[in-house]
Coordinates of C-alpha atoms in Angstrom, one line a residue:
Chain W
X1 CA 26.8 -36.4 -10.7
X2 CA 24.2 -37.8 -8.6
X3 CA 21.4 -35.6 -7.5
X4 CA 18.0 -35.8 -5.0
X5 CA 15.1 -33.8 -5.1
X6 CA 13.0 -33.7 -2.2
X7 CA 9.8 -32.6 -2.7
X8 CA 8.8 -34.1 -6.5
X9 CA 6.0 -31.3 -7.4
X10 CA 6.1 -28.0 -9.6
X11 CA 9.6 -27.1 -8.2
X12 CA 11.5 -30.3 -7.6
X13 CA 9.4 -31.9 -10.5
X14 CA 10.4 -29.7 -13.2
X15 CA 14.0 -29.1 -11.8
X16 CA 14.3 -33.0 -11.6
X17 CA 13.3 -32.7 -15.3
X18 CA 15.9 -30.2 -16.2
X19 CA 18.4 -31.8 -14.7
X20 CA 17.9 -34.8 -16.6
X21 CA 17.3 -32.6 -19.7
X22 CA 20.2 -30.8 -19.6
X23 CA 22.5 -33.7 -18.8
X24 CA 23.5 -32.4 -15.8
X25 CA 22.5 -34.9 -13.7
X26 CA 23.6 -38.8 -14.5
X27 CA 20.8 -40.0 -11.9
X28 CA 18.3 -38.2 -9.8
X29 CA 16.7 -40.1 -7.1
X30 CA 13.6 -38.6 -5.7
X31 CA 12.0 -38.4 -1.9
X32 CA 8.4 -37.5 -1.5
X33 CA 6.8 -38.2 2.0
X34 CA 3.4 -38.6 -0.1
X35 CA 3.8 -42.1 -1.4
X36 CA 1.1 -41.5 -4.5
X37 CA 3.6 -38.3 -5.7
X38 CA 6.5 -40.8 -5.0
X39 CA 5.2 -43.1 -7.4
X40 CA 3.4 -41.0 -9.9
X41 CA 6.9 -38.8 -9.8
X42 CA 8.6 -42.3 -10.6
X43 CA 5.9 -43.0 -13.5
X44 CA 6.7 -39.7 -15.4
X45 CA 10.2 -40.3 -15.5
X46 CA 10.9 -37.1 -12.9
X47 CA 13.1 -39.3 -11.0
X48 CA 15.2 -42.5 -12.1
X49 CA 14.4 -44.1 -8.6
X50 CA 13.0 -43.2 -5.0
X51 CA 13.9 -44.0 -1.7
X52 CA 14.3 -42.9 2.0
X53 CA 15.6 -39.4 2.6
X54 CA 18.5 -40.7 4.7
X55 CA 20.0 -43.2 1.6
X56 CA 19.2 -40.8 -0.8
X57 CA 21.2 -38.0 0.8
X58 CA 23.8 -40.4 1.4
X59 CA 23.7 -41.5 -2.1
X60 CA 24.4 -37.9 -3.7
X61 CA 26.4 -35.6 -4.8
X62 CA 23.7 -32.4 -4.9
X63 CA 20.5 -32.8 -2.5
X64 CA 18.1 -30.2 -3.6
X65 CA 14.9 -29.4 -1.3
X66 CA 11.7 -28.3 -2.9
X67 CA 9.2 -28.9 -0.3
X68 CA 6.8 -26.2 1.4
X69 CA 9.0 -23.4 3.4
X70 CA 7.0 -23.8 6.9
X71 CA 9.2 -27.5 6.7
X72 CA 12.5 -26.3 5.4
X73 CA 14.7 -25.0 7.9
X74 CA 14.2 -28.1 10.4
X75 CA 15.4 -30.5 7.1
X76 CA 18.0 -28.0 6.4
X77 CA 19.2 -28.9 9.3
X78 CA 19.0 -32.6 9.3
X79 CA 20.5 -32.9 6.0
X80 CA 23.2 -30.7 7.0
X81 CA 23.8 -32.9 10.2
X82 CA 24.1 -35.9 7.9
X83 CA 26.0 -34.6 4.9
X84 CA 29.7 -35.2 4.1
X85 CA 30.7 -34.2 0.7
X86 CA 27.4 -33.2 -0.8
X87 CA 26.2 -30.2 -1.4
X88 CA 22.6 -29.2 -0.6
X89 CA 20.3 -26.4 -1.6
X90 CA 16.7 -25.5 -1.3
X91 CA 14.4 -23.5 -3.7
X92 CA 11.7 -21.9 -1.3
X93 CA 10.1 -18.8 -1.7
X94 CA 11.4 -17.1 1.6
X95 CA 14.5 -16.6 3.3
X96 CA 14.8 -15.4 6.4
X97 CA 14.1 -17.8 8.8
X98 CA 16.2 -21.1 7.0
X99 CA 19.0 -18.7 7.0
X100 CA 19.0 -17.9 10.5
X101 CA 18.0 -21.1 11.6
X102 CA 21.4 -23.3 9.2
X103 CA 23.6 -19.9 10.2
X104 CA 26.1 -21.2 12.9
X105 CA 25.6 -24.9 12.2
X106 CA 29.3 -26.3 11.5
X107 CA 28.4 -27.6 8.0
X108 CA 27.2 -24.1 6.4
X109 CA 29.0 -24.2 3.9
X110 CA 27.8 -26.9 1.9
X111 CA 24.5 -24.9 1.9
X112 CA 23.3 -23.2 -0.9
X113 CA 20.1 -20.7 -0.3
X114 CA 18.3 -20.0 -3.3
X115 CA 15.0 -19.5 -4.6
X116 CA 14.4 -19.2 -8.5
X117 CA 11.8 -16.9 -9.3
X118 CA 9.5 -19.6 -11.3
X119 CA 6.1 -20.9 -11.0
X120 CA 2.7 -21.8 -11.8
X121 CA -0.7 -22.4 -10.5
X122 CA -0.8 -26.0 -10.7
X123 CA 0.7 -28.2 -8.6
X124 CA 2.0 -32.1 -8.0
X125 CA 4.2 -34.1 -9.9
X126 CA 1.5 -33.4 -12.5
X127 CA 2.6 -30.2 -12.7
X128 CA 6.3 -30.8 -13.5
X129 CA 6.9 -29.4 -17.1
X130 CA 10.2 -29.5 -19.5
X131 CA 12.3 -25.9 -20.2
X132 CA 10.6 -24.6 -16.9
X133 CA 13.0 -21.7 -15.1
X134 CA 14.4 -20.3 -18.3
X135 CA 14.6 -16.8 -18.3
X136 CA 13.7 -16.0 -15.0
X137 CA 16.0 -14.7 -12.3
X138 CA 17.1 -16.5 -9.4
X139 CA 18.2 -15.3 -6.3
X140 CA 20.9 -16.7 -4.0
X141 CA 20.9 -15.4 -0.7
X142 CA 23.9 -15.3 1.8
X143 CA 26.7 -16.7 -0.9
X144 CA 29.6 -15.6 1.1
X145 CA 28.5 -18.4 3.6
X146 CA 28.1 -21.0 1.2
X147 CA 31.8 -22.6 0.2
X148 CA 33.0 -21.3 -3.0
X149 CA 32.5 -25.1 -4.7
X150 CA 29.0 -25.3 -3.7
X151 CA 27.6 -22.1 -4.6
X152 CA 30.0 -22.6 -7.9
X153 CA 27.6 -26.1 -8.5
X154 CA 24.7 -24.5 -8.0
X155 CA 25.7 -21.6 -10.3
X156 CA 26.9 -23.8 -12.8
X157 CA 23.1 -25.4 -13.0
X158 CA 21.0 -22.5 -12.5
X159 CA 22.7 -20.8 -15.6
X160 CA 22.2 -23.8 -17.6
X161 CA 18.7 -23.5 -17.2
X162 CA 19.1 -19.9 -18.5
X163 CA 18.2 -18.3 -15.2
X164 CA 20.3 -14.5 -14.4
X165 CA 21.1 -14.8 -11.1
X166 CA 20.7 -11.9 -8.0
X167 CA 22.3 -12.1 -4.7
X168 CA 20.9 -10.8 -1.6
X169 CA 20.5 -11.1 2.0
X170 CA 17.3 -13.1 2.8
X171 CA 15.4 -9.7 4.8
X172 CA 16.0 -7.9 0.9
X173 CA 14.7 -11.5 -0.8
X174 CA 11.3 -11.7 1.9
X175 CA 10.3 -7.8 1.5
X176 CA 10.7 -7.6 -2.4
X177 CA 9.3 -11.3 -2.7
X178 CA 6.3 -10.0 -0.9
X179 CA 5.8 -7.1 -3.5
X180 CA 6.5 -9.2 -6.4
X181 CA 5.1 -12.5 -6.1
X182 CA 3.3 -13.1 -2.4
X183 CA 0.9 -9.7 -2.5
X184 CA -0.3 -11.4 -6.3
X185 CA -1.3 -14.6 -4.6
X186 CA -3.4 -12.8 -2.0
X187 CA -4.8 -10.1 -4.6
X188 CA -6.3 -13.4 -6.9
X189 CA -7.4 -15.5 -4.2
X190 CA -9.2 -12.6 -3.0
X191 CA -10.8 -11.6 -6.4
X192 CA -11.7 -15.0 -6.7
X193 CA -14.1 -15.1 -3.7
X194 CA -14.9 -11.6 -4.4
X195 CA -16.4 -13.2 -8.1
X196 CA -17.8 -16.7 -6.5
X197 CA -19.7 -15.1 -4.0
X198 CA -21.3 -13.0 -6.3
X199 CA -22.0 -16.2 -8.8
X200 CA -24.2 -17.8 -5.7
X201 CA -26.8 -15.6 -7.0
X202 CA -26.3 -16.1 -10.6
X203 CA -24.5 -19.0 -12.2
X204 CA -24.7 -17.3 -16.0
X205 CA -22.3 -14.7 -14.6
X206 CA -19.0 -16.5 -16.4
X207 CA -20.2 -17.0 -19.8
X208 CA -18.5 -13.3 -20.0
X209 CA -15.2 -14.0 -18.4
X210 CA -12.3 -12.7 -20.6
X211 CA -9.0 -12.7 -20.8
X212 CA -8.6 -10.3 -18.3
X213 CA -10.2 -11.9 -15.9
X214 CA -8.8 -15.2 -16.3
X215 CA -5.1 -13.5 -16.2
X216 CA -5.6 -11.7 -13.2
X217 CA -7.9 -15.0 -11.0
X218 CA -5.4 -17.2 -12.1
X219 CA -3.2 -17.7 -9.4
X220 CA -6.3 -18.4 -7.2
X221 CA -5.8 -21.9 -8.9
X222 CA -3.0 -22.1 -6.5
X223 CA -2.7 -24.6 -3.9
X224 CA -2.7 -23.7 -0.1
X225 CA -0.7 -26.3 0.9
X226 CA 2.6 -24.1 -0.9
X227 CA 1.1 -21.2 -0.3
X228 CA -0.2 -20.7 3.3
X229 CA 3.2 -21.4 4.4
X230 CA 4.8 -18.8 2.4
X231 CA 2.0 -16.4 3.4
X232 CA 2.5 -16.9 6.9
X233 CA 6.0 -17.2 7.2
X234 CA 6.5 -13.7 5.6
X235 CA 3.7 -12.5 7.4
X236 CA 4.9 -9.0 8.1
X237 CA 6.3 -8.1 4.9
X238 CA 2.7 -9.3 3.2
X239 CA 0.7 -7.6 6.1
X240 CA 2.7 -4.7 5.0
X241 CA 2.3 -4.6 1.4
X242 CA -1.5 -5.9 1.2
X243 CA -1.9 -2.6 3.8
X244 CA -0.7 -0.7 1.1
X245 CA -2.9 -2.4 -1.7
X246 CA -6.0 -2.0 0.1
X247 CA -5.0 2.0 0.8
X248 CA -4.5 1.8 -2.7
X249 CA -7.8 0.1 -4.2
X250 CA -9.9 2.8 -1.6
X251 CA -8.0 6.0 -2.7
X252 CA -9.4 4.8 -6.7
X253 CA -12.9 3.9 -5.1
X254 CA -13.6 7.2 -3.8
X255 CA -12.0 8.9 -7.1
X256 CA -14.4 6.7 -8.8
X257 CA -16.9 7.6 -6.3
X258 CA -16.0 11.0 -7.0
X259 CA -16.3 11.0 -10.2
X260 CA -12.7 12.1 -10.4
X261 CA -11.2 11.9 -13.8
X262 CA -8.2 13.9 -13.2
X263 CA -7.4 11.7 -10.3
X264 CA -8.3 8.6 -11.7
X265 CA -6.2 10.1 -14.6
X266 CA -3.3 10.8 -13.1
X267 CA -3.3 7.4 -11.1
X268 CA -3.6 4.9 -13.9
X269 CA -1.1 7.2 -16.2
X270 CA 1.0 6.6 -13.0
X271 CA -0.3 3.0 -13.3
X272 CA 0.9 2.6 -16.5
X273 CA 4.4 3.1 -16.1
X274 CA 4.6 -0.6 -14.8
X275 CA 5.2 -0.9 -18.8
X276 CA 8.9 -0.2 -18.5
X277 CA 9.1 -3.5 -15.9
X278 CA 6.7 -5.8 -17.9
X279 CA 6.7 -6.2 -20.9
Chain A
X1 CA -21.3 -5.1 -48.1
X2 CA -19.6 -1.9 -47.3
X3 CA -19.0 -1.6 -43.6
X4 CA -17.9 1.8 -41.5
X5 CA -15.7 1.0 -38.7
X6 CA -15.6 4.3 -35.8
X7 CA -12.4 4.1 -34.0
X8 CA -9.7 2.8 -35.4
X9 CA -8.1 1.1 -31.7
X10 CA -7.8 -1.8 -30.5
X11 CA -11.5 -3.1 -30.4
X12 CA -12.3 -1.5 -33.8
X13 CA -8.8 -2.3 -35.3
X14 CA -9.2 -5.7 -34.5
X15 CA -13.2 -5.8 -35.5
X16 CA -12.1 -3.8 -39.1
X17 CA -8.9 -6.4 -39.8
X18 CA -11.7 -9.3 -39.1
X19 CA -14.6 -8.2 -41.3
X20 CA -11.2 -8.2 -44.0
X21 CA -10.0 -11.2 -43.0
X22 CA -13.3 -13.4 -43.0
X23 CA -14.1 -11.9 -46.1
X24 CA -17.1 -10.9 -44.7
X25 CA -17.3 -6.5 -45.8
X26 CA -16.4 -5.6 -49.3
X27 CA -14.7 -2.6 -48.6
X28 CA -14.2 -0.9 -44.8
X29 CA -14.2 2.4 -44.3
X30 CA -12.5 3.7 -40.9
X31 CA -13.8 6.9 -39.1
X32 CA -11.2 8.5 -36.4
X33 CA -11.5 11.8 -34.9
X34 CA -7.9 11.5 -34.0
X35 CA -6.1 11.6 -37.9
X36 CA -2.7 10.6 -36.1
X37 CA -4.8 7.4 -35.9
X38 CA -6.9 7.4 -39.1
X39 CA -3.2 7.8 -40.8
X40 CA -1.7 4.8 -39.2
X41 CA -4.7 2.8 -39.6
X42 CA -4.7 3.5 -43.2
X43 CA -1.3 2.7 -43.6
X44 CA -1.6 -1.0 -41.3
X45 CA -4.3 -1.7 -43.8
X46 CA -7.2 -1.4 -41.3
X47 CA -9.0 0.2 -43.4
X48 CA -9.3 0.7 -47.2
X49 CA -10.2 4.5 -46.9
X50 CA -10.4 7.5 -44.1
X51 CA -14.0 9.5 -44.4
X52 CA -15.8 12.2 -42.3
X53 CA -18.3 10.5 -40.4
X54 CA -21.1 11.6 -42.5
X55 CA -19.6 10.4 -45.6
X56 CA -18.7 7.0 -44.1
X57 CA -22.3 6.3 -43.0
X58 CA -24.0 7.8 -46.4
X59 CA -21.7 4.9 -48.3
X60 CA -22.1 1.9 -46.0
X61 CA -24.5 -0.8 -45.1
X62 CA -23.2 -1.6 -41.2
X63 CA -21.8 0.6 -38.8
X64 CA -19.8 -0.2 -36.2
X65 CA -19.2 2.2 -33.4
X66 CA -16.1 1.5 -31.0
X67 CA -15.1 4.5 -29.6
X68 CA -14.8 5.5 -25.5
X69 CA -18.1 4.2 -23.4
X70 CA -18.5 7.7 -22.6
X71 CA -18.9 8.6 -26.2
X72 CA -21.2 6.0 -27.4
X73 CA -24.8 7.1 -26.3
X74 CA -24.8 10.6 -28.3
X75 CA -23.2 9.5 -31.6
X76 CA -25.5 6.3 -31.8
X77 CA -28.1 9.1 -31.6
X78 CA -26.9 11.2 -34.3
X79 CA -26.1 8.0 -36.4
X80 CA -29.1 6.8 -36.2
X81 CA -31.0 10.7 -37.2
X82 CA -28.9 9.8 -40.3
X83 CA -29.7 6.0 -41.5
X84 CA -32.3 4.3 -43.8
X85 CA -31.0 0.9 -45.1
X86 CA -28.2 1.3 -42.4
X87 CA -27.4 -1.9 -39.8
X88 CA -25.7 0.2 -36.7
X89 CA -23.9 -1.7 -34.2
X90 CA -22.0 -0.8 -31.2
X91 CA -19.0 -2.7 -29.1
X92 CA -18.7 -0.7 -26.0
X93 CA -18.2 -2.4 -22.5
X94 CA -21.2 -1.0 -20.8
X95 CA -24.9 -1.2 -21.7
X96 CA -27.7 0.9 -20.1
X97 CA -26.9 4.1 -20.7
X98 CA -26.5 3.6 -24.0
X99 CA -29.9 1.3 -24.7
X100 CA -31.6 4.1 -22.4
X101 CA -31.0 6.8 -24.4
X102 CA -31.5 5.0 -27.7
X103 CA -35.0 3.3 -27.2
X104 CA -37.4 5.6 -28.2
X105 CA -35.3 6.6 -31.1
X106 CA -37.6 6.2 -34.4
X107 CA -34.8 3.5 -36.0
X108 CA -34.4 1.8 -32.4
X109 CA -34.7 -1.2 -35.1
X110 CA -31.5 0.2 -37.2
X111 CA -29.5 -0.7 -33.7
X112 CA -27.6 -3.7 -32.2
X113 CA -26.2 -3.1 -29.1
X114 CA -22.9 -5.6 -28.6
X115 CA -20.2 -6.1 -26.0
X116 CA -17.6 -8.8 -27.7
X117 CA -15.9 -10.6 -24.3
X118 CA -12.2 -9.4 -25.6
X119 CA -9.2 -7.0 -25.4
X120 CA -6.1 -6.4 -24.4
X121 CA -3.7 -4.0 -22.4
X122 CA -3.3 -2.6 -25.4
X123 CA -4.3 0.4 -26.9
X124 CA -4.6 2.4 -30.7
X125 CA -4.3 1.3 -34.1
X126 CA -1.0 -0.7 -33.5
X127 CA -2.5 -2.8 -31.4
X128 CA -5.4 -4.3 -33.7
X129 CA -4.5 -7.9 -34.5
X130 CA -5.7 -10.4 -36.3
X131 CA -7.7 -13.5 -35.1
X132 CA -9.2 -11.1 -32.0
X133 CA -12.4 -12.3 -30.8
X134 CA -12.5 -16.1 -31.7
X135 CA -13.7 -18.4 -28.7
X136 CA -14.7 -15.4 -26.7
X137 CA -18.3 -14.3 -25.9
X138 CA -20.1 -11.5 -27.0
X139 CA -23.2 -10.0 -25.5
X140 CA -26.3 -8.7 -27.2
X141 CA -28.6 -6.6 -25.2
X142 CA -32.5 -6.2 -26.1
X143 CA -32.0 -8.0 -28.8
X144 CA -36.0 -7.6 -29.1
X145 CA -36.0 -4.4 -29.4
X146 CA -33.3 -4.7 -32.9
X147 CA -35.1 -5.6 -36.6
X148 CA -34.9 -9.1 -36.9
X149 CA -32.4 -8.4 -40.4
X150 CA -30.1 -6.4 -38.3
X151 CA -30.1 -8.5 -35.4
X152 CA -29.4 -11.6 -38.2
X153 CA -26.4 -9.6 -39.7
X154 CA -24.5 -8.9 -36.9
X155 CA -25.2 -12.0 -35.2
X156 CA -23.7 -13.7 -38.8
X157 CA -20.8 -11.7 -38.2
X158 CA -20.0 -12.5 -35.0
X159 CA -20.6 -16.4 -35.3
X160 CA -17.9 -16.2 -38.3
X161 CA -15.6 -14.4 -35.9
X162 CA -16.4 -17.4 -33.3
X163 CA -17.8 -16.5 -31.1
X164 CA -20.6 -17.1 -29.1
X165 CA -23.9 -15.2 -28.1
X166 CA -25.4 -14.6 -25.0
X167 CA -28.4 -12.2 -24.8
X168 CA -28.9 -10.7 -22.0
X169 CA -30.8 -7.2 -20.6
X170 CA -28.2 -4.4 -20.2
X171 CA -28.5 -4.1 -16.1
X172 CA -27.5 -7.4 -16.1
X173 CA -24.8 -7.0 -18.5
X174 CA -23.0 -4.1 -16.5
X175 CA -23.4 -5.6 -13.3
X176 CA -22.1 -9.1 -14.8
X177 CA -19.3 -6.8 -16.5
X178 CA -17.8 -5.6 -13.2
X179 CA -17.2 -8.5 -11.7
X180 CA -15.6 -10.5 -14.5
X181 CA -13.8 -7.7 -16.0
X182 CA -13.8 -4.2 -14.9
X183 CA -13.0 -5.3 -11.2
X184 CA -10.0 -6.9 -12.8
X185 CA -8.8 -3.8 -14.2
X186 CA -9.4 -1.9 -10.9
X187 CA -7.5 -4.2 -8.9
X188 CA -4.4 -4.4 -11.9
X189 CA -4.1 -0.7 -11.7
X190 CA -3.9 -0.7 -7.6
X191 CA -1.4 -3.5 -7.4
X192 CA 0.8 -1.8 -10.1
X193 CA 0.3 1.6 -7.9
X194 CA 1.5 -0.6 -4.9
X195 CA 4.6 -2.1 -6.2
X196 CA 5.7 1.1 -7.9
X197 CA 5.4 3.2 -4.4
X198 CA 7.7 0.6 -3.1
X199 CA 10.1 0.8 -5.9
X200 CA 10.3 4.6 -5.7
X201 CA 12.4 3.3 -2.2
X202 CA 14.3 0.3 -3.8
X203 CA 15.3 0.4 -7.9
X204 CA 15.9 -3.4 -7.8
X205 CA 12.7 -5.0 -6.9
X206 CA 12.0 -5.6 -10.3
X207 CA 14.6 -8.0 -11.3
X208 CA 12.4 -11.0 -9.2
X209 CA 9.2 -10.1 -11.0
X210 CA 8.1 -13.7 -12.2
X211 CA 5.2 -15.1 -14.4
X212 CA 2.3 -14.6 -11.6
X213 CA 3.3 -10.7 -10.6
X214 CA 3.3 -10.0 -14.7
X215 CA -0.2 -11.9 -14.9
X216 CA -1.8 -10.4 -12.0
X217 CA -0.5 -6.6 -13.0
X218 CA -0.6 -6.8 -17.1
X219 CA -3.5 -4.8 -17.4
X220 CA -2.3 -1.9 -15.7
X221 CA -0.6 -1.3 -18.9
X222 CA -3.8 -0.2 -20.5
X223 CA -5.2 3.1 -21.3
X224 CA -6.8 5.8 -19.4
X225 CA -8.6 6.8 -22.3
X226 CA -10.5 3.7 -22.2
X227 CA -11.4 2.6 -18.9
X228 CA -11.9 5.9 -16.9
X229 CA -15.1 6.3 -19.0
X230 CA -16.0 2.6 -18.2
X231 CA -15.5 2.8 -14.3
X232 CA -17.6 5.8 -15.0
X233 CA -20.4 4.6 -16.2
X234 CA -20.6 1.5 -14.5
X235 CA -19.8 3.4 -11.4
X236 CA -22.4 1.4 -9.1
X237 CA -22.0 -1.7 -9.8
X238 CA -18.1 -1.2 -10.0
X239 CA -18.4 0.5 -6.8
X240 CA -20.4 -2.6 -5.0
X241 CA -17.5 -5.2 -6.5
X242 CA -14.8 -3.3 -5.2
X243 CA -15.8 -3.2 -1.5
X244 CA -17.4 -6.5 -1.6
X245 CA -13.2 -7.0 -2.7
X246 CA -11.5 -4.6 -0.3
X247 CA -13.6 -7.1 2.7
X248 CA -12.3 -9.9 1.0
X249 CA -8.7 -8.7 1.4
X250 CA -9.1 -7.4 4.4
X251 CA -10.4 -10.8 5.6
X252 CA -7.4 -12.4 4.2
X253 CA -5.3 -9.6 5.6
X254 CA -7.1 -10.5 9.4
X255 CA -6.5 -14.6 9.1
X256 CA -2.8 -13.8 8.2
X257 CA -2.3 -11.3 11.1
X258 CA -3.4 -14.1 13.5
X259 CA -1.7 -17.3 11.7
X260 CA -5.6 -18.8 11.1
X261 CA -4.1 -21.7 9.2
X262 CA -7.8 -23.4 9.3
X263 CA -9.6 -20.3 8.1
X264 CA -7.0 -19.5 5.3
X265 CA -6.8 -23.0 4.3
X266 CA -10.7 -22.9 4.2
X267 CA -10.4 -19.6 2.2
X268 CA -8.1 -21.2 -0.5
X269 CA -10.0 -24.3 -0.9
X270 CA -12.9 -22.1 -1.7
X271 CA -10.9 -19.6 -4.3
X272 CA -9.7 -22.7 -5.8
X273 CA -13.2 -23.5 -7.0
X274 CA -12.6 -20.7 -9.7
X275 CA -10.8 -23.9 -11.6
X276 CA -14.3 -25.2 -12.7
X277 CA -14.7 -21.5 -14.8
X278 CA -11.4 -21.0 -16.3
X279 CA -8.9 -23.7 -17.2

């Protein structure tokens, strides 16, 4: 099997590696419109050759599309005008809009729309890393409109990397996506201009940084490029749920305020129960 | 050298297995007003032997004190009523109150007030490991106002454990506190309190919960017990950090309501800078 990644960074680096790793791919060719990732992809072995979306496409059996969301749907859509035999998925972080926007167009069904629920803070074809995926979930959204040999592909792959898989219409994906991996992008960002403001007035300030801290500022590492598109394509849903964080963060203030230990009590024993998610 | 560990947790735990470890006290004796605790820490070998607290300081040569913030002040006072030879040291999370109350003592010199840069989410004798502290930071305020053989004693201990030592006055060390660590806890416990009023609505959330939610919402695991007296007593300076934060999301919140691509972008850049403090 033949496959192309577009988009040779975190997500279509390391899946490029996997694919390779896990012999599931005899060849991947890469496209990258940034001609330094195209060859530094090429350099660290994340793809066996690169070339021109259209040849590549043409070339494959599997076309997967890792590139920022707010640029998905329209290649959807281009790669679905050109494919024949292939099947094509993407791995963005929302849903709603590629699916409405690939829904009536004749070649649906080669169209897988997934998003597996991996990441870190780094970014480029840098960032790429072996045995990445495994053990997270991934969810597929829309399956019944994707044609039973393509979503059974796709399948196939994603549980060879070890990922469970969920299905779910892309409105479900966007809202819980918001609460469960978009609101934490926000939250660190913010902390981290919350802490570097602070530090113009003293610079000794991170001498005493901890692990705490470092666990929850370090998705503020993140790059915008991935992540202002996410934020602002699932706008609502992460208005919504940062309205609720911040509702949250001043209901504690004015316990602490307050002194309120029975509140503040009560709250973080409430708090706490996020042990029977995490582990 | 015969040290007294008081509270068998996770900061004394940890602090009691290392003095073991190192080969740095002869013999440790643990103090717990909880005997669930003292019983357990016995049997995980935290320490060799379970004494009132009387008893425990009569017999030792160092004292270490690691009990709830809220706690601290008065026992340091009626420890130190009690020394001669004794080396008393303390490893709570906030400062002034504590050096406030103890400066005028008659054996101010017996005391070294510490805050060691590490924990966990974590909580009670179970949760003491081995090989805590290393590469971490620990703090030592007025170090001045310590003798010079106490100050040289625990300062020993702590390089063997490490780590390094930053002296610093204990205004600065709360206010420096918030914002590289209690803030994070703040914001933890908020964002688990979030998510979990969402999932009251939807069970299945959860199963997308990927490595960034986990990192940005681990500490909400930890105990009450702990950090209610810490917001506490650091209540100010906690107080400032978390508006200066709330403004900072609600900033965020305001460029995502309007699509400000150039201001969020400029906003991200700037977080990202957080990358020359942790790594």
């Amino acid at each position: 099997m033949i496959a192309t990644v577009i988009g040779l960074g975190l997500i279509g680096g390391s899946f490029a590696l996997a694919l390779k790793d896990k012999g599931l791919a005899d060849k991947v060719i890469g496209v990258d419109n940034n001609p330094a990732n195209a060859a530094k992809a090429l350099e660290l072995g994340l793809a066996d050759e690169v070339l021109p979306m259209e040849a590549a496409v043409d070339a494959s059996d599997l076309v997967a599309i890792a590139i920022p969301v707010s640029a998905i749907p329209l290649l959807a859509v281009k790669i679905l005008n050109r494919v024949r035999h292939q099947i094509v998925m993407d791995m963005g972080s929302t849903k709603e809009e590629l699916c409405e926007v690939i829904a009536q167009h004749a070649r649906r069904g080669r169209f897988v729309a997934t998003h597996p629920m991996w990441g870190t803070e780094y970014s480029g074809p840098e960032s790429a890393v072996k045995g990445a995926f495994a053990g997270r979930s991934v969810v597929i959204c829309q399956r019944e409109m994707s044609d039973p040999e393509a979503v059974e592909m796709v399948e196939d792959i994603y549980r060879q990397l070890g990922m469970p898989i969920i299905c779910m219409e892309p409105e479900e994906h966007d809202l819980h996506a918001a609460y469960v991996s978009h609101i934490s992008q926000v939250t660190s960002y913010a902390l981290a201009l919350t802490v570097l403001e602070k530090e113009r007035e003293d610079e000794t300030i991170f001498a005493l940084a901890g692990g705490g801290f470092e666990s929850t500022v370090r998705l503020a590492k993140s790059s915008g490029d991935m992540w202002i598109p996410i934020l602002l394509k699932n706008k609502y849903n992460v208005l919504d749920v940062l309205r609720e964080h911040i509702h949250q963060l001043q209901v504690m203030r004015r316990m602490i305020e307050r002194d309120d230990t029975e509140g503040l009590r009560a709250s973080i024993r409430k708090a706490n129960s996020i042990r029977r998610i995490i582990h």
